[in-house]
Amino acid sequence: MRMFKVTACVPSQTRIRTQRELQNTFFTKLVPYDNWFREQQRIMKMGGKIVKVELATGKPGTNTGLL
């Protein structure tokens, strides 16, 4: 099964003592080849940035070290 290993950075807003602070959340996930365009649109709509995309093969979770 062909999959993409996607590393992205998404801003998430958290409230700390009535003051807004912007934090970036980095995550890595395996995305099936067929769902790549939908995942890309989702990240962009959230205001995120795709850092790295690799072609991965094998079972989900194996290449990202999540077992």
Coordinates of N, CA, C and O in Angstrom, one line a residue:
M1 N 0.8 -1.2 0.0 CA 0.0 0.0 0.0 C 0.9 1.2 0.0 O 1.8 1.4 0.8
R2 N 0.6 2.1 -0.9 CA 1.4 3.4 -1.0 C 0.9 4.4 -0.1 O -0.3 4.7 0.0
M3 N 1.8 5.0 0.7 CA 1.3 6.0 1.7 C 2.4 7.1 1.7 O 3.5 7.0 1.3
F4 N 1.9 8.3 2.1 CA 2.8 9.4 2.3 C 3.0 9.7 3.8 O 2.1 9.6 4.5
K5 N 4.3 9.9 4.1 CA 4.6 10.3 5.5 C 4.7 11.8 5.5 O 5.6 12.4 4.9
V6 N 3.7 12.5 6.1 CA 3.6 13.9 6.1 C 4.0 14.5 7.4 O 3.5 14.1 8.5
T7 N 4.9 15.5 7.4 CA 5.2 16.3 8.6 C 4.7 17.7 8.3 O 5.0 18.3 7.3
A8 N 3.8 18.2 9.3 CA 3.2 19.5 9.1 C 3.3 20.3 10.4 O 3.4 19.7 11.5
C9 N 3.1 21.6 10.2 CA 3.1 22.5 11.4 C 1.8 23.2 11.3 O 1.5 23.9 10.3
V10 N 1.0 23.1 12.4 CA -0.3 23.8 12.5 C -0.4 24.7 13.7 O -0.1 24.2 14.8
P11 N -0.8 25.9 13.5 CA -0.9 26.8 14.6 C -2.2 26.5 15.5 O -3.2 26.2 14.9
S12 N -2.0 26.5 16.8 CA -3.1 26.2 17.7 C -3.1 27.3 18.7 O -2.1 27.6 19.3
Q13 N -4.3 27.9 19.0 CA -4.4 28.9 19.9 C -4.8 28.4 21.3 O -5.7 27.6 21.4
T14 N -4.0 28.8 22.3 CA -4.3 28.4 23.7 C -4.5 29.7 24.5 O -3.8 30.7 24.3
R15 N -5.3 29.6 25.5 CA -5.5 30.8 26.4 C -4.7 30.6 27.7 O -4.9 29.6 28.4
I16 N -3.9 31.6 28.0 CA -3.2 31.5 29.2 C -3.4 32.9 29.9 O -2.9 33.9 29.5
R17 N -4.1 32.8 31.0 CA -4.4 34.0 31.8 C -5.0 35.2 31.0 O -4.4 36.3 31.0
T18 N -6.1 34.9 30.3 CA -6.8 35.9 29.4 C -5.9 36.5 28.3 O -6.3 37.5 27.7
Q19 N -4.7 35.9 28.1 CA -3.8 36.4 27.1 C -3.7 35.3 26.0 O -3.6 34.2 26.4
R20 N -3.8 35.7 24.8 CA -3.8 34.7 23.7 C -2.3 34.5 23.3 O -1.6 35.4 23.1
E21 N -2.0 33.2 23.2 CA -0.7 32.9 22.8 C -0.8 31.9 21.6 O -1.6 31.0 21.7
L22 N 0.0 32.1 20.6 CA 0.0 31.3 19.5 C 1.1 30.2 19.6 O 2.3 30.6 19.8
Q23 N 0.7 29.0 19.5 CA 1.7 27.9 19.5 C 1.6 27.1 18.3 O 0.5 26.8 17.8
N24 N 2.7 26.6 17.8 CA 2.7 25.8 16.6 C 2.8 24.3 17.0 O 3.6 24.0 17.9
T25 N 2.0 23.5 16.4 CA 2.1 22.0 16.7 C 2.6 21.3 15.5 O 2.0 21.4 14.4
F26 N 3.7 20.6 15.7 CA 4.2 19.7 14.7 C 3.7 18.3 14.8 O 3.6 17.8 15.9
F27 N 3.3 17.7 13.7 CA 2.9 16.3 13.8 C 3.3 15.6 12.5 O 3.5 16.2 11.5
T28 N 3.5 14.3 12.7 CA 3.9 13.4 11.5 C 2.8 12.3 11.5 O 2.5 11.7 12.5
K29 N 2.3 12.1 10.3 CA 1.3 11.0 10.2 C 1.4 10.4 8.8 O 1.9 11.0 7.9
L30 N 0.9 9.1 8.7 CA 0.9 8.4 7.5 C -0.5 8.7 6.8 O -1.5 8.5 7.4
V31 N -0.4 9.1 5.6 CA -1.7 9.4 4.8 C -1.7 8.5 3.6 O -0.7 8.4 2.9
P32 N -2.8 7.7 3.4 CA -2.9 6.9 2.2 C -2.8 7.7 0.9 O -3.2 8.9 0.9
Y33 N -2.3 7.1 -0.1 CA -2.0 7.8 -1.4 C -3.3 8.5 -1.9 O -3.3 9.6 -2.4
D34 N -4.4 7.8 -1.8 CA -5.7 8.3 -2.3 C -6.3 9.5 -1.5 O -7.0 10.3 -2.1
N35 N -5.9 9.6 -0.3 CA -6.5 10.7 0.6 C -5.5 11.9 0.7 O -5.8 12.7 1.5
W36 N -4.5 11.9 -0.1 CA -3.4 12.9 0.0 C -4.0 14.3 -0.2 O -3.7 15.2 0.5
F37 N -4.8 14.5 -1.3 CA -5.3 15.8 -1.6 C -6.2 16.4 -0.5 O -6.1 17.5 -0.2
R38 N -7.1 15.5 0.0 CA -8.0 15.9 1.1 C -7.2 16.3 2.3 O -7.5 17.3 3.0
E39 N -6.2 15.6 2.7 CA -5.3 15.9 3.8 C -4.6 17.2 3.6 O -4.5 18.0 4.6
Q40 N -4.1 17.4 2.4 CA -3.4 18.7 2.1 C -4.3 19.9 2.3 O -3.9 20.9 2.8
Q41 N -5.6 19.7 1.8 CA -6.5 20.8 1.9 C -6.9 21.1 3.4 O -7.0 22.2 3.8
R42 N -7.0 20.0 4.2 CA -7.3 20.2 5.6 C -6.2 21.0 6.3 O -6.5 21.9 7.1
I43 N -5.0 20.6 6.1 CA -3.8 21.3 6.7 C -3.8 22.8 6.3 O -3.6 23.7 7.1
M44 N -4.0 23.1 5.0 CA -4.0 24.4 4.5 C -5.1 25.3 5.1 O -4.9 26.4 5.4
K45 N -6.3 24.7 5.2 CA -7.5 25.4 5.8 C -7.2 25.8 7.2 O -7.7 26.8 7.7
M46 N -6.5 24.9 8.0 CA -6.2 25.2 9.4 C -5.1 26.3 9.5 O -4.8 26.7 10.6
G47 N -4.6 26.7 8.4 CA -3.5 27.8 8.4 C -2.2 27.2 8.6 O -1.2 27.8 9.0
G48 N -2.1 25.9 8.4 CA -0.8 25.2 8.6 C 0.1 25.2 7.4 O -0.2 25.7 6.4
K49 N 1.3 24.6 7.6 CA 2.3 24.6 6.6 C 2.8 23.1 6.5 O 3.2 22.6 7.6
I50 N 2.9 22.6 5.3 CA 3.5 21.2 5.2 C 5.0 21.4 5.1 O 5.5 22.1 4.3
V51 N 5.7 20.7 6.1 CA 7.1 20.8 6.2 C 7.8 19.8 5.3 O 8.7 20.2 4.5
K52 N 7.4 18.6 5.3 CA 8.1 17.5 4.6 C 7.1 16.4 4.2 O 6.2 16.1 4.9
V53 N 7.3 15.9 3.0 CA 6.4 14.8 2.5 C 7.4 13.7 2.0 O 8.3 14.0 1.1
E54 N 7.2 12.5 2.4 CA 8.0 11.4 2.0 C 7.1 10.3 1.5 O 6.0 10.1 2.0
L55 N 7.5 9.5 0.5 CA 6.8 8.3 0.1 C 7.1 7.2 1.0 O 8.3 6.8 1.2
A56 N 6.1 6.6 1.7 CA 6.4 5.5 2.6 C 5.6 4.3 2.2 O 4.6 4.3 1.5
T57 N 6.2 3.1 2.5 CA 5.5 1.9 2.1 C 5.4 1.0 3.4 O 6.1 1.3 4.4
G58 N 4.5 0.1 3.4 CA 4.4 -0.8 4.6 C 3.1 -0.5 5.3 O 2.2 0.1 4.9
K59 N 3.1 -1.0 6.6 CA 1.9 -0.9 7.4 C 1.8 0.5 8.0 O 2.8 1.1 8.3
P60 N 0.6 1.0 8.3 CA 0.4 2.3 8.9 C 1.0 2.3 10.3 O 0.9 1.4 11.1
G61 N 1.8 3.4 10.6 CA 2.4 3.5 11.9 C 3.8 3.0 12.0 O 4.6 3.3 12.9
T62 N 4.3 2.2 11.0 CA 5.6 1.6 11.1 C 6.7 2.6 10.8 O 7.6 2.7 11.6
N63 N 6.5 3.4 9.8 CA 7.6 4.4 9.4 C 7.7 5.6 10.3 O 8.7 6.3 10.3
T64 N 6.7 5.9 11.1 CA 6.7 7.1 11.9 C 7.2 6.7 13.3 O 7.2 7.6 14.2
G65 N 7.4 5.5 13.6 CA 7.9 5.1 14.9 C 6.7 5.0 15.9 O 7.0 5.0 17.1
L66 N 5.5 4.8 15.5 CA 4.4 4.7 16.4 C 4.0 3.3 16.7 O 3.2 3.1 17.6
L67 N 4.4 2.3 15.9 CA 4.1 0.9 16.1 C 2.7 0.7 16.6 O 2.3 0.5 17.7

